[in-house]
Every structure is written in C-alpha cells, then in structure tokens.
Amino acid sequence: MKITLTVNDQVYTRECAPSKNLLHFLREDIGLTGTKEGCGAGECGACTVIMDGKAVNACLVLAAEANGAQIRTVEGEAKDGILSPLQQKFMEHHAVQCGFCTPGMLMSLRELLERNAKPGEHEIKQAIEGNFCRCTGYQQIIEAVLDLTGQLEHKGELRHV
Ligand code: FES
Ligand code: FES
C-alpha cells in the first residue's frame, strides 16, 4: 500500500506492507535511523516519536495508521548541524552515555515541553516514565530539563558544576 507521511516537515511517500510498523518504516523505508528499536513491544520507549503532537511508541503504530500524519523524530532536533537547546543541555549534564535511549527520551521531553514550558521534576519523571535508560540513572536527564527551563538553581543539589 502507498503511505505518505510528513516527517520533520518533509513529505515522504513510499510503498510498504500493511503489516509494517512506523518504526521500521522510518528506519528502513526512509532511512531515518535515529529512532531506535529496543524491545519492539511497547516496553522500552527507545522508539518514541511525536505523531500529530503526541509521543507514541513507533513500534506499536502501523505505518498505515500513521498515513497522513505529521511525525517528528530526533533528526528534527538539530538544525544546520547545531544541537537543539534540549540536546545541548543533555550534553552539558552528561545525560547521554551509551545514547541508545536518547532519541526516545528527547522526543518524550520535546512533547512535554511543548505543552508545558516549565515542567517540574514530577512532570518530567511522568513524561519519561515509559523511557528506559540503563546508563544514567535518570537524574542527569531530569537536571538537563530543569536547567533548560531555568529551574536548576532552585534544586540546591547541583551534581555537575
Ligand atoms: S522498541 Fe518500541 S517501546 Fe521498545
Ligand atoms: S544512555 Fe544508555 S540507555 Fe540511556
């Protein structure tokens, strides 16, 4: 079947099997491999993308279901080789270690920041509750967002200065 998606403001039309999921469509059919496959079963969040404004697990969405949708992936974060402010804060706070969870984390947080420009720690934790990270212990990720939104000085427990 023919699928047309807008990904990071670019329109793609491809033939694909009705059973193919959005994750494999992004990675295999249009070559956007930034979105990662961890569990393939909706458990790890590595495949998180934004579909029509909502963070979704791309492994659980059929490409056919996403036909006509607006999708955002990690490739849409940096512009002209310059990291987005969120990516920059991730780097500064050592919130990226192996990096496998990072594309999904960024998309969950991007969705959060678009509906809430100043999320508290609890809201940040809620936004990434479906995103597993085996490396960072999550604290650096939370600090990166608090710093981005000008709230880190209120925490009083800077770990990286
Ligand atoms: S790969 Fe989709 S949730 Fe794990
Ligand atoms: S940085 Fe390795 S899984 Fe999160």
mmCIF file of C-alpha atoms in Angstrom, residues 63-145:
data_model
loop_
_atom_site.group_PDB
_atom_site.id
_atom_site.type_symbol
_atom_site.label_atom_id
_atom_site.label_comp_id
_atom_site.label_asym_id
_atom_site.label_seq_id
_atom_site.Cartn_x
_atom_site.Cartn_y
_atom_site.Cartn_z
ATOM 1 C CA ALA A 63 2.784 2.770 9.146
ATOM 2 C CA ALA A 64 -0.699 2.523 7.643
ATOM 3 C CA GLU A 65 -2.201 4.044 10.812
ATOM 4 C CA ALA A 66 0.237 6.918 10.517
ATOM 5 C CA ASN A 67 -0.683 7.592 6.894
ATOM 6 C CA GLY A 68 -1.147 11.356 6.505
ATOM 7 C CA ALA A 69 0.295 12.138 9.939
ATOM 8 C CA GLN A 70 2.865 14.691 10.972
ATOM 9 C CA ILE A 71 5.794 12.882 12.570
ATOM 10 C CA ARG A 72 8.747 14.301 14.431
ATOM 11 C CA THR A 73 11.870 12.326 15.148
ATOM 12 C CA VAL A 74 15.224 13.027 16.742
ATOM 13 C CA GLU A 75 16.565 14.038 13.324
ATOM 14 C CA GLY A 76 14.357 17.128 13.593
ATOM 15 C CA GLU A 77 16.099 18.397 16.743
ATOM 16 C CA ALA A 78 19.403 19.757 15.459
ATOM 17 C CA LYS A 79 19.211 22.447 12.772
ATOM 18 C CA ASP A 80 22.059 23.036 10.342
ATOM 19 C CA GLY A 81 24.378 20.955 12.484
ATOM 20 C CA ILE A 82 23.586 22.913 15.652
ATOM 21 C CA LEU A 83 22.135 20.953 18.550
ATOM 22 C CA SER A 84 18.755 21.994 19.866
ATOM 23 C CA PRO A 85 18.879 23.670 23.304
ATOM 24 C CA LEU A 86 17.486 20.438 24.809
ATOM 25 C CA GLN A 87 20.219 18.352 23.188
ATOM 26 C CA GLN A 88 22.815 20.886 24.328
ATOM 27 C CA LYS A 89 21.633 20.571 27.945
ATOM 28 C CA PHE A 90 21.733 16.791 27.673
ATOM 29 C CA MET A 91 25.363 17.064 26.662
ATOM 30 C CA GLU A 92 26.275 19.539 29.383
ATOM 31 C CA HIS A 93 24.700 17.398 32.089
ATOM 32 C CA HIS A 94 26.114 14.081 30.863
ATOM 33 C CA ALA A 95 22.581 12.894 30.244
ATOM 34 C CA VAL A 96 23.837 10.843 27.297
ATOM 35 C CA GLN A 97 26.022 7.834 27.962
ATOM 36 C CA CYS A 98 25.576 4.935 25.522
ATOM 37 C CA GLY A 99 22.928 7.096 23.827
ATOM 38 C CA PHE A 100 20.567 4.298 22.881
ATOM 39 C CA CYS A 101 17.655 5.721 24.856
ATOM 40 C CA THR A 102 18.412 9.328 23.930
ATOM 41 C CA PRO A 103 16.319 9.757 20.749
ATOM 42 C CA GLY A 104 13.242 8.444 22.536
ATOM 43 C CA MET A 105 13.958 10.493 25.674
ATOM 44 C CA LEU A 106 14.303 13.644 23.614
ATOM 45 C CA MET A 107 11.005 13.055 21.854
ATOM 46 C CA SER A 108 9.114 12.383 25.094
ATOM 47 C CA LEU A 109 10.612 15.535 26.580
ATOM 48 C CA ARG A 110 10.000 17.578 23.443
ATOM 49 C CA GLU A 111 6.307 16.710 23.661
ATOM 50 C CA LEU A 112 6.277 17.640 27.359
ATOM 51 C CA LEU A 113 8.000 20.976 26.752
ATOM 52 C CA GLU A 114 5.545 21.896 24.040
ATOM 53 C CA ARG A 115 2.567 21.508 26.325
ATOM 54 C CA ASN A 116 4.330 22.765 29.458
ATOM 55 C CA ALA A 117 7.212 25.207 29.081
ATOM 56 C CA LYS A 118 8.268 24.872 32.731
ATOM 57 C CA PRO A 119 7.635 21.334 33.914
ATOM 58 C CA GLY A 120 8.511 20.412 37.470
ATOM 59 C CA GLU A 121 10.535 17.359 38.425
ATOM 60 C CA HIS A 122 7.408 15.261 38.883
ATOM 61 C CA GLU A 123 6.107 16.148 35.426
ATOM 62 C CA ILE A 124 9.473 15.409 33.863
ATOM 63 C CA LYS A 125 9.515 11.998 35.543
ATOM 64 C CA GLN A 126 5.991 11.318 34.321
ATOM 65 C CA ALA A 127 6.927 12.278 30.752
ATOM 66 C CA ILE A 128 9.815 9.791 30.660
ATOM 67 C CA GLU A 129 8.254 7.029 32.719
ATOM 68 C CA GLY A 130 7.980 4.895 29.579
ATOM 69 C CA ASN A 131 11.570 5.525 28.512
ATOM 70 C CA PHE A 132 14.107 3.108 29.965
ATOM 71 C CA CYS A 133 17.681 4.214 30.460
ATOM 72 C CA ARG A 134 20.206 1.654 31.618
ATOM 73 C CA CYS A 135 23.105 4.081 31.961
ATOM 74 C CA THR A 136 22.363 7.450 33.505
ATOM 75 C CA GLY A 137 20.135 6.714 36.478
ATOM 76 C CA TYR A 138 17.798 9.399 35.055
ATOM 77 C CA GLN A 139 18.975 12.196 37.382
ATOM 78 C CA GLN A 140 21.157 13.869 34.754
ATOM 79 C CA ILE A 141 18.252 13.804 32.317
ATOM 80 C CA ILE A 142 15.957 15.485 34.826
ATOM 81 C CA GLU A 143 18.635 18.071 35.636
ATOM 82 C CA ALA A 144 19.129 18.816 31.941
ATOM 83 C CA VAL A 145 15.452 19.718 31.591
#
